[in-house]
Coordinates of C-alpha atoms in Angstrom, one line a residue:
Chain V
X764 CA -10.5 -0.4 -50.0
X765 CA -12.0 -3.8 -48.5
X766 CA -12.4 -6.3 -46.4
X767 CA -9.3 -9.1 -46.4
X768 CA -9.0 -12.0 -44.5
X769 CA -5.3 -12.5 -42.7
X770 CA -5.2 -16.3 -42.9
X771 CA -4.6 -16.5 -39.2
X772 CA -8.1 -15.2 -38.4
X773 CA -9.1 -19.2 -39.2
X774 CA -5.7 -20.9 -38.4
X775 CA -7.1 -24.1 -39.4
X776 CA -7.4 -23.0 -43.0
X777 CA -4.5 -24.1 -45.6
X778 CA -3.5 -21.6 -48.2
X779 CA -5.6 -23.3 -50.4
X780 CA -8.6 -23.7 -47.8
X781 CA -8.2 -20.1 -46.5
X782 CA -8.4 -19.1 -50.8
X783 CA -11.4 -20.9 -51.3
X784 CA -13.2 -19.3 -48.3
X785 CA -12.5 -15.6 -49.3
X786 CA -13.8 -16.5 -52.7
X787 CA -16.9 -18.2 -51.3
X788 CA -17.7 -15.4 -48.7
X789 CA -16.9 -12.4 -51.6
X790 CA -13.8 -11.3 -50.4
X791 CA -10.8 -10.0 -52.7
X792 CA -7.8 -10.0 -50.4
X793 CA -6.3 -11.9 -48.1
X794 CA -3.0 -12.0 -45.6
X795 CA -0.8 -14.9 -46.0
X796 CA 1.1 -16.1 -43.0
X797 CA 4.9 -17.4 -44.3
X798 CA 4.4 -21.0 -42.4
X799 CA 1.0 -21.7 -44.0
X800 CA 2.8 -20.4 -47.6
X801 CA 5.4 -23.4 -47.1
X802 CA 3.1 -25.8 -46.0
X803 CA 1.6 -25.5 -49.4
X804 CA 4.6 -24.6 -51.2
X805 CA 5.5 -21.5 -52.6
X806 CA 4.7 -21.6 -56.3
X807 CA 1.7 -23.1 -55.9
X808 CA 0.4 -20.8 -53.0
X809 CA 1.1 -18.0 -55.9
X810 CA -0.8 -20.0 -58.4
X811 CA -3.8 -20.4 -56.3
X812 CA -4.2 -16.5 -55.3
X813 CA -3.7 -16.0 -59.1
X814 CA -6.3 -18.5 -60.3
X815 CA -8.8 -16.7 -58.0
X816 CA -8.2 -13.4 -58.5
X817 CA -7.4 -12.2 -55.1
X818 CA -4.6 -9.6 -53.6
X819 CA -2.5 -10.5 -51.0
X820 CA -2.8 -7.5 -48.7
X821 CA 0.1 -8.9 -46.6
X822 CA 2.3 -11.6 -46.0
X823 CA 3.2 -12.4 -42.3
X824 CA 6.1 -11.9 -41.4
X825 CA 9.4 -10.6 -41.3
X826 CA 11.2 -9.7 -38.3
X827 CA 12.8 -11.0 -34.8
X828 CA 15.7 -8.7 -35.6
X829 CA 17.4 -7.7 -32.3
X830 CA 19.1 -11.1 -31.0
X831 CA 22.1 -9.5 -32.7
X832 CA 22.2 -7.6 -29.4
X833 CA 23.6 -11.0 -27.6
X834 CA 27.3 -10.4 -26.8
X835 CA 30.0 -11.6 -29.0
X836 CA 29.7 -14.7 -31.8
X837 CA 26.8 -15.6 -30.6
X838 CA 25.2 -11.7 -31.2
X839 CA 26.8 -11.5 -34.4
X840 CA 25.3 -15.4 -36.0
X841 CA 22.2 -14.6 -34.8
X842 CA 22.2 -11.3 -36.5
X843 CA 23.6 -12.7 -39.6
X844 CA 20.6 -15.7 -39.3
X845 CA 17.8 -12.9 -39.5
X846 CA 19.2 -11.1 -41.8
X847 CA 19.5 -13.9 -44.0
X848 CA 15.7 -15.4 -42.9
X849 CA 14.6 -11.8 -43.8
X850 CA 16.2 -12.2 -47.0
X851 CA 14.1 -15.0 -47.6
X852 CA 10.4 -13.4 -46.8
X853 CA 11.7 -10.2 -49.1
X854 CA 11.6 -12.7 -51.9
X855 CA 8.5 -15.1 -51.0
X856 CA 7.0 -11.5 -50.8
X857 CA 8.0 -10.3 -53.7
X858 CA 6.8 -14.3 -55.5
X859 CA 3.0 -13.6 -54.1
X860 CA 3.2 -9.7 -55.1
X861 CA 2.3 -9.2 -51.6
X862 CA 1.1 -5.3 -50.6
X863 CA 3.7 -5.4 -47.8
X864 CA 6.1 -7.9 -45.7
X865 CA 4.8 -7.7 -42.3
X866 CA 7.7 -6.9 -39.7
X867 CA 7.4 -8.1 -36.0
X868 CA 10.8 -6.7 -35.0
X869 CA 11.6 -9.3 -31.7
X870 CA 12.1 -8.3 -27.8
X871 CA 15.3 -8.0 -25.7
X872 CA 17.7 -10.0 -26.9
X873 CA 17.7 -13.5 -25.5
X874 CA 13.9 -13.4 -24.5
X875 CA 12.1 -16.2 -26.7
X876 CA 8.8 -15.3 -27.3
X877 CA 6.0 -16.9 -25.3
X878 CA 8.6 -18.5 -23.1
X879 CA 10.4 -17.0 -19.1
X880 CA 12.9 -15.2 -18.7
X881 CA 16.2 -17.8 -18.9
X882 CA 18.3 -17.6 -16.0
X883 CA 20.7 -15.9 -17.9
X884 CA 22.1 -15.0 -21.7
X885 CA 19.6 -12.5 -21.9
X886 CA 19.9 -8.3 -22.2
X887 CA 17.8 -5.6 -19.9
X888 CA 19.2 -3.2 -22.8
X889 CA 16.2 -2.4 -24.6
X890 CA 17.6 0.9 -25.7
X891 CA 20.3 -1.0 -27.3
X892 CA 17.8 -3.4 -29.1
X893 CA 16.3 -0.7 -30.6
X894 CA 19.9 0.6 -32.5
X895 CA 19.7 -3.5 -34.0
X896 CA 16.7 -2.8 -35.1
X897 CA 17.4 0.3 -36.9
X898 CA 20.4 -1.5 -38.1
X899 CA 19.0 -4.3 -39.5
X900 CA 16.6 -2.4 -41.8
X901 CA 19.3 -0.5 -43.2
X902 CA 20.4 -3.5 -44.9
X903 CA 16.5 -5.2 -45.4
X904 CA 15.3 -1.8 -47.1
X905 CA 17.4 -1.2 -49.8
X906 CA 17.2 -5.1 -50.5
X907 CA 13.3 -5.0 -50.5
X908 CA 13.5 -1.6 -52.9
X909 CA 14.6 -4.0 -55.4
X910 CA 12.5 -6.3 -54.9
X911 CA 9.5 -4.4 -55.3
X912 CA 8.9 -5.3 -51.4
X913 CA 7.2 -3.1 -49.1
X914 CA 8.1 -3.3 -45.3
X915 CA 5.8 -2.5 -42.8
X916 CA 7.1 -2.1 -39.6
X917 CA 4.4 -3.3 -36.7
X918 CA 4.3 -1.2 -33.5
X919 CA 3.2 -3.9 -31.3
X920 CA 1.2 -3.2 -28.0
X921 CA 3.8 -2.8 -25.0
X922 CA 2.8 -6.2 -23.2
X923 CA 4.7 -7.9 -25.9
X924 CA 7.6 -5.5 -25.3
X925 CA 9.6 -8.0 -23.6
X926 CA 9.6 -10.8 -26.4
X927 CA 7.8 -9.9 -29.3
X928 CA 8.7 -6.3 -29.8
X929 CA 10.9 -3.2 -29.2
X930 CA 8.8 -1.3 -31.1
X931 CA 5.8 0.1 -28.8
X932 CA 4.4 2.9 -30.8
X933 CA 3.4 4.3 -34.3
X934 CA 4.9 7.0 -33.9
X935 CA 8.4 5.1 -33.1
X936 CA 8.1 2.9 -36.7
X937 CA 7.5 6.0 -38.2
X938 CA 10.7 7.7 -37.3
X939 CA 12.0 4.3 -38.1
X940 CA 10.7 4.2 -41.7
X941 CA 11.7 7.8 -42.4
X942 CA 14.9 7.0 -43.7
X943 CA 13.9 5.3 -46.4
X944 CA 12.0 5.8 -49.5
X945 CA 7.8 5.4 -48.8
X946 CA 7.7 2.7 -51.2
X947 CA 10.2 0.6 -49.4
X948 CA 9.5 1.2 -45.9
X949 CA 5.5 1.8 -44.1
X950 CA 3.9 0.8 -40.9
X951 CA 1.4 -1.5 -39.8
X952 CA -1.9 0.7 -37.9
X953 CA -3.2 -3.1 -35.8
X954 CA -6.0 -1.4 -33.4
X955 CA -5.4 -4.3 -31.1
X956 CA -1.7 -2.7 -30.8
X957 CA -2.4 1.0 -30.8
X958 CA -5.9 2.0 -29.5
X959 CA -4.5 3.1 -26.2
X960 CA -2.4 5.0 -27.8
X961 CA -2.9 9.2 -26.6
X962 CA -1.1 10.5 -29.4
X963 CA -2.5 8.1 -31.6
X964 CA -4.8 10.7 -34.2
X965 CA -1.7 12.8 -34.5
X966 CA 0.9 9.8 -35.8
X967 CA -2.1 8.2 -38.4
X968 CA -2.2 11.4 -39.8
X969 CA 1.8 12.0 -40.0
X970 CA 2.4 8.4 -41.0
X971 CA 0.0 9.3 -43.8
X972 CA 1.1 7.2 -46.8
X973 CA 3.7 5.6 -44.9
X974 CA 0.0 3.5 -43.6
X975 CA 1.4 0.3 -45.3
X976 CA -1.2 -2.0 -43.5
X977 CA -5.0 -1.5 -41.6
X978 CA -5.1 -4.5 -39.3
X979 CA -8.3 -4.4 -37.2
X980 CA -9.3 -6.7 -34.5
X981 CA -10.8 -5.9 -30.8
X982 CA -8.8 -5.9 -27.4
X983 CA -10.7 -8.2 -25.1
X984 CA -10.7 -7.6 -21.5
X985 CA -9.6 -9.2 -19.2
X986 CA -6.8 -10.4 -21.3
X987 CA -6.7 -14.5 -21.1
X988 CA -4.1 -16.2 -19.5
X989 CA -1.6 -16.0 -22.6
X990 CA -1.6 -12.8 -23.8
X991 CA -0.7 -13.1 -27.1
X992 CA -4.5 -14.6 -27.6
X993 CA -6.2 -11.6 -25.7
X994 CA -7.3 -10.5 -29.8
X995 CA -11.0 -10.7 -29.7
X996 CA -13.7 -10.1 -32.8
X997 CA -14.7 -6.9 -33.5
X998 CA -17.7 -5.5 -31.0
X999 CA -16.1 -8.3 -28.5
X1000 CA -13.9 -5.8 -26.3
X1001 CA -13.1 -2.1 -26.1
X1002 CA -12.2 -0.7 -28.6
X1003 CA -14.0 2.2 -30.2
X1004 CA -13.4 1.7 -34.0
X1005 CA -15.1 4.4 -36.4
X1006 CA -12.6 7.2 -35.3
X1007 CA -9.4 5.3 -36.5
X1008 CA -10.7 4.4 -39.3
X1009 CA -11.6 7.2 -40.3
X1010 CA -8.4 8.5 -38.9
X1011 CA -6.7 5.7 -41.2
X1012 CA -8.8 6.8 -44.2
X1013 CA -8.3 10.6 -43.8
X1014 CA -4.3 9.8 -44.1
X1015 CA -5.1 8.9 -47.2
X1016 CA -4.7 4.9 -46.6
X1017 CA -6.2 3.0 -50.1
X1018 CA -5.3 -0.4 -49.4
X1019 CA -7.4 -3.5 -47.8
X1020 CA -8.6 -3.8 -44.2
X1021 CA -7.4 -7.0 -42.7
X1022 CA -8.9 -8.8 -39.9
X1023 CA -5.9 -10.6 -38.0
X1024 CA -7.3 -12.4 -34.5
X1025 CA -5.6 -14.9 -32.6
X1026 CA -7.6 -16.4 -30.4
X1027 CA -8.4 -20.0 -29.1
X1028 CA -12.1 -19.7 -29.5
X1029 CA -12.3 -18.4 -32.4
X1030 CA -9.4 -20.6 -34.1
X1031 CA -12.0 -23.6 -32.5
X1032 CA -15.1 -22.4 -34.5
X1033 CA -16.1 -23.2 -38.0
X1034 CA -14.0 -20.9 -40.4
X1035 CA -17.1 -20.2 -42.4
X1036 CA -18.8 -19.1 -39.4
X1037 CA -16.1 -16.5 -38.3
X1038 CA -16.1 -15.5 -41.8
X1039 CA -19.6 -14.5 -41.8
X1040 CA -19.3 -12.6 -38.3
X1041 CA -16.0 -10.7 -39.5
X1042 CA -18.3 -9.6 -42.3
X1043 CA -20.9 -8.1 -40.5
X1044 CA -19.1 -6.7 -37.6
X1045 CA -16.6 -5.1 -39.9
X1046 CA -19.7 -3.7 -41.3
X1047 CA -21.5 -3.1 -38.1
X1048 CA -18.5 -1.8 -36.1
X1049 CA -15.8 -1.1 -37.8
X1050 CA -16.8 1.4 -40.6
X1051 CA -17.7 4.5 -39.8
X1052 CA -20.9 5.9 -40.0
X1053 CA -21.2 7.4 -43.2
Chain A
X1239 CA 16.7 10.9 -1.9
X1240 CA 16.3 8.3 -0.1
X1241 CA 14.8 4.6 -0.2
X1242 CA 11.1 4.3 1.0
X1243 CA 9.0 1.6 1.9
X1244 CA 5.4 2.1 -0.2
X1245 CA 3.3 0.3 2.4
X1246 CA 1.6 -1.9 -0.2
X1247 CA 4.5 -4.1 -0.7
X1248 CA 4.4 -5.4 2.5
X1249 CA 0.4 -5.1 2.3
X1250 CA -0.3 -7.4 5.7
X1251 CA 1.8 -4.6 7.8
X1252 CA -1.1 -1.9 9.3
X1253 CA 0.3 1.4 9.1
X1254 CA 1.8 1.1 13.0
X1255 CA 3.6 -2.4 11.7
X1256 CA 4.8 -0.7 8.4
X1257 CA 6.0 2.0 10.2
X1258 CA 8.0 0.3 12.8
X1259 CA 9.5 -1.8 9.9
X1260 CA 10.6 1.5 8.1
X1261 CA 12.5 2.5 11.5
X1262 CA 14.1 -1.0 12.5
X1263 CA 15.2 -0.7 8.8
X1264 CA 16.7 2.2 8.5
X1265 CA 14.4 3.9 6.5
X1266 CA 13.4 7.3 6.3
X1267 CA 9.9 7.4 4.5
X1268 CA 7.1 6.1 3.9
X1269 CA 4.4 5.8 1.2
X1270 CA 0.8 5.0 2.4
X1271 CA -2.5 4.1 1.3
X1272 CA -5.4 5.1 2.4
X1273 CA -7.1 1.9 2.8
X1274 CA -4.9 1.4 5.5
X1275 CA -4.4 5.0 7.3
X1276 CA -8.7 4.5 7.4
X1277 CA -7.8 1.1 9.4
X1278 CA -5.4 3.1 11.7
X1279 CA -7.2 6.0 12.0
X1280 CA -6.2 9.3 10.3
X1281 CA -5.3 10.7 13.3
X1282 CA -3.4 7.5 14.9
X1283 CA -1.6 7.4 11.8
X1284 CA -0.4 11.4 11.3
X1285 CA 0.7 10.8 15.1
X1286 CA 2.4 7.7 14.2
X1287 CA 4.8 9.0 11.3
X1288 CA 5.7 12.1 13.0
X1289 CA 6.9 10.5 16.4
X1290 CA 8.7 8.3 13.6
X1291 CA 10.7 10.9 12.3
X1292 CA 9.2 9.9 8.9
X1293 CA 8.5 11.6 5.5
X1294 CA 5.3 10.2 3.6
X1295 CA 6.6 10.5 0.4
X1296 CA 3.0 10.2 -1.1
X1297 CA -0.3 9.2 -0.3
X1298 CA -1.9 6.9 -2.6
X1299 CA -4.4 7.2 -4.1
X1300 CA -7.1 9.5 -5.4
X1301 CA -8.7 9.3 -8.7
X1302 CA -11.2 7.3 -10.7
X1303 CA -12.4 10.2 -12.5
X1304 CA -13.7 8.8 -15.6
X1305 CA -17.3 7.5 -14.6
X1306 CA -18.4 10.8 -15.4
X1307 CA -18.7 9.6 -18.9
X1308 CA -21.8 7.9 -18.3
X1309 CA -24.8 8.9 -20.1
X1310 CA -27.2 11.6 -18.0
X1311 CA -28.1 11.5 -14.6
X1312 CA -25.8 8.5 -14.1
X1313 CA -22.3 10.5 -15.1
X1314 CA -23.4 13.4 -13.0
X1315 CA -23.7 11.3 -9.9
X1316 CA -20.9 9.5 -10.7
X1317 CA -18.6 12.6 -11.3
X1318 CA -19.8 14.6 -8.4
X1319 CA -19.0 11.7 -6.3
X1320 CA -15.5 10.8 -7.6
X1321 CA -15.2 14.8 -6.9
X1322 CA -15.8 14.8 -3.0
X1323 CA -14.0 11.3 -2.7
X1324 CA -10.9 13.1 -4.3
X1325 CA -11.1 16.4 -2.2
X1326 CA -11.3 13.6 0.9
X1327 CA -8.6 11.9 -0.1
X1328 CA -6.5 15.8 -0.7
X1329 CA -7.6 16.6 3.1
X1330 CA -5.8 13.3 4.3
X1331 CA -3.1 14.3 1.9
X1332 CA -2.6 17.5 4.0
X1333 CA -2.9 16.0 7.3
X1334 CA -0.2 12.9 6.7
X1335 CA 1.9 16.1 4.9
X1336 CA 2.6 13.7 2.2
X1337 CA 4.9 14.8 -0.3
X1338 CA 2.0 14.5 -3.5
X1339 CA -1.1 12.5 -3.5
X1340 CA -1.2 10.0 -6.0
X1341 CA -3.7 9.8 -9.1
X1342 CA -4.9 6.7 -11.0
X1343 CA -7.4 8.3 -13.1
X1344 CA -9.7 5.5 -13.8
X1345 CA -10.5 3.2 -16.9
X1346 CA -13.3 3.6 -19.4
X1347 CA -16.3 4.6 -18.2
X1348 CA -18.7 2.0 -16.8
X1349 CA -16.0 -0.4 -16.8
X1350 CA -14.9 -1.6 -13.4
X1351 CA -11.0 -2.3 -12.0
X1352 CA -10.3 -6.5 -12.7
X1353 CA -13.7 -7.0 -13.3
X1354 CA -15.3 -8.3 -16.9
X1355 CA -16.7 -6.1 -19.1
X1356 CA -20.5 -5.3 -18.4
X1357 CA -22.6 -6.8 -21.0
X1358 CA -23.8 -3.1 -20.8
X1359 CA -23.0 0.4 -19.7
X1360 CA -19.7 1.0 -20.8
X1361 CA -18.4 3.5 -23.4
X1362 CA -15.6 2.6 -25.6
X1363 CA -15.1 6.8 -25.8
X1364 CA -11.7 6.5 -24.9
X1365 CA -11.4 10.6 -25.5
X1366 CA -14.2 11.3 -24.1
X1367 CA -13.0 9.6 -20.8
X1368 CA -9.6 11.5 -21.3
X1369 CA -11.3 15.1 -21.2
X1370 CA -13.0 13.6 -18.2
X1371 CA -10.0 13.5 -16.3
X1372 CA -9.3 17.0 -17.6
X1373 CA -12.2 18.3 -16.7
X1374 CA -11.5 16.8 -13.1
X1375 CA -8.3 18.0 -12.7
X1376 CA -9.8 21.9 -13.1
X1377 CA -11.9 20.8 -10.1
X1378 CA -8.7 19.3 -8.1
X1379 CA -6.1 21.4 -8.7
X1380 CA -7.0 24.4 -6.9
X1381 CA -8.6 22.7 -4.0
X1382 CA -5.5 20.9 -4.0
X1383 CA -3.0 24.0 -4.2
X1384 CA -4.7 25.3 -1.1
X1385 CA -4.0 23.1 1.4
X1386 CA -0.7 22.7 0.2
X1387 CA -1.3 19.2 -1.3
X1388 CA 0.7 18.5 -4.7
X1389 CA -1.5 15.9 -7.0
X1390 CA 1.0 13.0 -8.7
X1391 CA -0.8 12.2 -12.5
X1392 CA 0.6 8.4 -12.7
X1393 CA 0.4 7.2 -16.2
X1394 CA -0.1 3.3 -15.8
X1395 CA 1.1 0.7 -18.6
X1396 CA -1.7 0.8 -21.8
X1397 CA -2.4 -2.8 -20.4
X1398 CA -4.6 -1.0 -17.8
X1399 CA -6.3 1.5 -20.1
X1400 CA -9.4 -0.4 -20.1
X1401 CA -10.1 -0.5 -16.2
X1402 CA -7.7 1.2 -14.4
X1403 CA -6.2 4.5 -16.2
X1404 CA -7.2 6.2 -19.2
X1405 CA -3.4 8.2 -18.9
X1406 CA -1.3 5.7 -20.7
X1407 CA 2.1 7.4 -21.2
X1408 CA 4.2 10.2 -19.4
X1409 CA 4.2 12.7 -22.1
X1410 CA 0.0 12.3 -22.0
X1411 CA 0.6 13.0 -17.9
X1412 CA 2.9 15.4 -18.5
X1413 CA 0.6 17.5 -21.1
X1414 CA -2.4 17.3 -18.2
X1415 CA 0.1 18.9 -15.8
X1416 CA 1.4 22.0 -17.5
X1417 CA -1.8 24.2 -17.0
X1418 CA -1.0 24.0 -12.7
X1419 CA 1.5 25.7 -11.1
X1420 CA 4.4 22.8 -10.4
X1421 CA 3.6 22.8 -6.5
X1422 CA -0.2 21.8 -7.7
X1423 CA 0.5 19.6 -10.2
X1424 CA 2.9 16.9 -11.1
X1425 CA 3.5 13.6 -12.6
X1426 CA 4.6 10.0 -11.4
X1427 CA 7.5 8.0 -12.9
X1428 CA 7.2 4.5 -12.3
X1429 CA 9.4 2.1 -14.0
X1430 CA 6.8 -0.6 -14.5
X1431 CA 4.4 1.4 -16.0
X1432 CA 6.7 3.5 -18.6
X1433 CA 10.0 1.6 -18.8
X1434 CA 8.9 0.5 -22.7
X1435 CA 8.1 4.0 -23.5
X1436 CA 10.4 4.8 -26.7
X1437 CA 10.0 8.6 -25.4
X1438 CA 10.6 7.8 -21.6
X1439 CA 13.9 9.6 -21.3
X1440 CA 12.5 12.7 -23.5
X1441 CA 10.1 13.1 -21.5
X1442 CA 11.6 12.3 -18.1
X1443 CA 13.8 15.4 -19.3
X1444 CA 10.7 17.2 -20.4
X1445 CA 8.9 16.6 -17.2
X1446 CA 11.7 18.0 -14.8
X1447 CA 10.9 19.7 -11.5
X1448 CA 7.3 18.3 -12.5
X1449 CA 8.4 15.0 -11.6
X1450 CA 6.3 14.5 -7.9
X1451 CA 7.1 10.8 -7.3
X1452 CA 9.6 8.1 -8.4
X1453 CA 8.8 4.7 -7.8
X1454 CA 10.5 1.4 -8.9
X1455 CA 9.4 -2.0 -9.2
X1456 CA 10.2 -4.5 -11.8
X1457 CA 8.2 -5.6 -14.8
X1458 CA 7.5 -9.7 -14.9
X1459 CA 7.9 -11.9 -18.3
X1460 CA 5.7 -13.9 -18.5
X1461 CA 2.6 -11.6 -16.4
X1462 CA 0.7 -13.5 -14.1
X1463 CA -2.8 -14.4 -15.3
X1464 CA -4.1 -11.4 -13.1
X1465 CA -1.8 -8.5 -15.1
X1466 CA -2.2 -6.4 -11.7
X1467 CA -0.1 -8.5 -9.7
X1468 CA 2.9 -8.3 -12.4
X1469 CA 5.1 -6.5 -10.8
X1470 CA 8.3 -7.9 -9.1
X1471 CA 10.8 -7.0 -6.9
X1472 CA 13.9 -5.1 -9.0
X1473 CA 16.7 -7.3 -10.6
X1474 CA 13.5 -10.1 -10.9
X1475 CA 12.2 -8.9 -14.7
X1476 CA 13.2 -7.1 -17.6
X1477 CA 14.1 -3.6 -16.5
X1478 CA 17.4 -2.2 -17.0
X1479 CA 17.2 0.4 -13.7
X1480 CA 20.1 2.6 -14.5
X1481 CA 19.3 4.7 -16.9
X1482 CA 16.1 5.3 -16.1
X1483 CA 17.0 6.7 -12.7
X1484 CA 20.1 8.1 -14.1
X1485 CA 17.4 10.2 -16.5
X1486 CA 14.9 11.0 -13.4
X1487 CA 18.0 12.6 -10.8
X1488 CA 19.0 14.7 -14.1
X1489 CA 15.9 16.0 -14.4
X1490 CA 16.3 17.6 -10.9
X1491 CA 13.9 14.8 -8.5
X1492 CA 15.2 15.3 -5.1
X1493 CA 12.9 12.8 -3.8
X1494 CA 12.2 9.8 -2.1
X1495 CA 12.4 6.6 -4.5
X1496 CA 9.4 4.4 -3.6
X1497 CA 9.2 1.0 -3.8
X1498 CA 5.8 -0.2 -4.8
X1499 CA 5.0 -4.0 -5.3
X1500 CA 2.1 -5.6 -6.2
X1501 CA 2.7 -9.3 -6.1
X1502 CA 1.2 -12.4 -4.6
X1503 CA 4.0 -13.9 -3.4
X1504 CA 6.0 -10.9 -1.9
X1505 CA 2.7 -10.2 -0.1
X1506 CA 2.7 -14.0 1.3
X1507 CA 6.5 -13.4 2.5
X1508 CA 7.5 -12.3 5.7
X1509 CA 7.5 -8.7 5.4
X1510 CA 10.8 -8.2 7.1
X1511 CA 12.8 -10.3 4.5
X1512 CA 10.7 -8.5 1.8
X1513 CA 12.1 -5.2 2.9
X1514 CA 15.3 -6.6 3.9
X1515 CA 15.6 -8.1 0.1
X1516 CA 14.4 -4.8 -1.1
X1517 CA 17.1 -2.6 0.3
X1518 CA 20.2 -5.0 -1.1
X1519 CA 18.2 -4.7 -4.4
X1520 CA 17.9 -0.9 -4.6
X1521 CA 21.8 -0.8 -3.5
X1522 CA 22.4 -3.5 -6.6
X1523 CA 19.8 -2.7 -9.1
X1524 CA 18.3 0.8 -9.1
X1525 CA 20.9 3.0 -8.6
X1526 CA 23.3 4.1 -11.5
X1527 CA 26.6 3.2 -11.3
X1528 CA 28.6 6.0 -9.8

């Protein structure tokens, strides 16, 4: 187990920029985000992680499955488009030997993420959003079995309910990934997403090996304006790390602990900088005392 | 069951105003807060609703247990005063006759309602804060039961955990409950704070007779920059009604349904249309199909 950087954490990084940094601060993972991967090409961004001897704890990410719940042709394109983009991260995962394709899952169907409500065209059925999902890994799994890919389904936090994602809790990607062999399906423990969580202790430990991903990152309160950047440094908001880790650990979790924050200020500062001060609060705040 | 008007939603109504509106409407009870029935005078305000002819479906609100967390001398103080504020807020309880009294348990401890975390003097002991509540509740629940009083656990939406309400989720409320006789303790179901719950309608079964309060409002997309104000009037977000109340009469609730509203702009409306637009709504919206 160790510290990996998700490349996100300092946005401004390239693949090959974000590489040099975890090599420069001692670091021997790091999270690749699929847009950054394309920027700097596929085959090279492999080349580069290779040359410096680094894992890719995860690449970022599959998902945005459940627009197949739109009525009609227009539900059953869109399905058939995910599918298909899906498809496509299976295999960039499977090029860059990531540990596990991250899967954000999507919101009601029609909701774009980040943006209102549309006047219409959109679904309140959120129970119904939930069978796509299910459906959709039925045909991803077996797909990413072969390909050595490991899907990791990502409970995010229930604010992002509406666009991001139908799944709200760890223990709902659980029963999710049950169907399906450990290898090819796990989920995603982000603190940011579950800390509130009450029955939280009691799903780490069922999840168990299914733990595909440790994302760490604080909740910052209040949240900022946009939500989606309300991911602060850990030690910045409330969070009380050492027990899920340790949680995490206990479940018999081996694999890296990444450090994925969005947020304005921090994607402002010098990438070197919030290197060094992921270091030592992982250190600091997010280990538990031995 | 029947529709009733919680008083906040049309917060610039005193408790005579919101009362007159309930009977010019149509309406046949009333939810109150005791912010205002202290404006109106306990007594002005028990005289009020019974020459009204109206229920008070619940009284809100009692709890902010948590501060009790506090190191020392500090979280005894705090604790024994959250105590008698509580057994205050029961006694008005019993004089209005409301039908439950309404708990939001509080946030971590140290951590104040829509304020900024305190550079210092906060825990992040998120259990710890939970078996506060606990611990409370064995205080409550008896002083409750004997005047009669039934106390309403409201899980709130895991957006609020930090400031507002450690109880995040029904089953968590629901779990707190079950030592107290159902007449002494119960839960709250309302649709903005659970309708993402992947458990909701298990544990809306699970919950049953325990079920003290139902109240609807919709949840907004995109949330206003201060998350409390969030909540819209129904048919205005991204809650499918239905099946939630569907779930919540099958459970047995012979209730009231409560309309509760925290918004800017319905408050800057003209209460009469607010309550006018609410009524055409819960016709439209809320109730299942028949």
């Amino acid at each position: 187990m160790s510290l990996s950087l998700n490349q996100w954490t300092t946005r401004q990084w390239s693949v090959a920029e974000a590489v040099d940094g975890c090599v420069r601060h001692g670091l021997e993972a790091i999270g690749l985000w699929r847009e950054k991967v394309a920027e700097q090409g596929l085959a090279e961004s492999v080349k580069l992680v290779r040359a410096a001897g680094l894992r890719v704890s995860s690449l970022c990410r599959g998902g945005f499955l459940t627009a197949g719940g739109l009525p009609g042709e227009q539900g059953r394109t869109a399905f058939a488009r995910a599918l298909e983009d899906n498809r496509r991260a299976i295999d960039e995962a499977a090029e860059l030997a990531a540990g596990c394709l991250v899967m954000v899952v999507g919101g009601l169907p029609g909701v774009r993420p980040g943006e209102a409500l549309p006047a219409e065209g959109f679904t309140r059925d959120l129970a119904g959003a939930r069978e796509r999902v299910a459906e959709a890994l039925a045909e991803l799994a077996p797909y990413a079995g072969e390909r050595g890919v490991k899907l990791a389904l990502e409970p995010l936090h229930p604010i992002y309910c509406p666009d991001r994602a139908v799944l709200s809790t760890l223990g709902q990607a659980l029963e999710l990934s049950l169907p399906y062999p450990e290898e090819q399906v796990g989920v995603v423990v982000d603190t940011f997403h579950v800390w509130w969580d009450p029955r939280l202790f009691e799903e780490i430990a069922r999840a168990g090996r299914r733990i595909a991903s440790y994302q760490v990152c604080d909740y910052l309160h209040p949240l900022p304006e946009d939500v989606l950047l309300g991911r602060g440094m850990m030690g910045d908001g409330v969070i009380g790390f050492p027990p899920i880790t340790r949680a995490v650990l206990a479940a018999g979790y081996t694999g890296d602990i990444e450090v994925e924050i969005f947020n304005a200020d921090i994607w402002a500062a010098d990438p070197d900088e919030v290197v060094a001060t992921m270091k030592s609060r992982y250190a600091e705040v997010v280990l538990p005392a031995s």
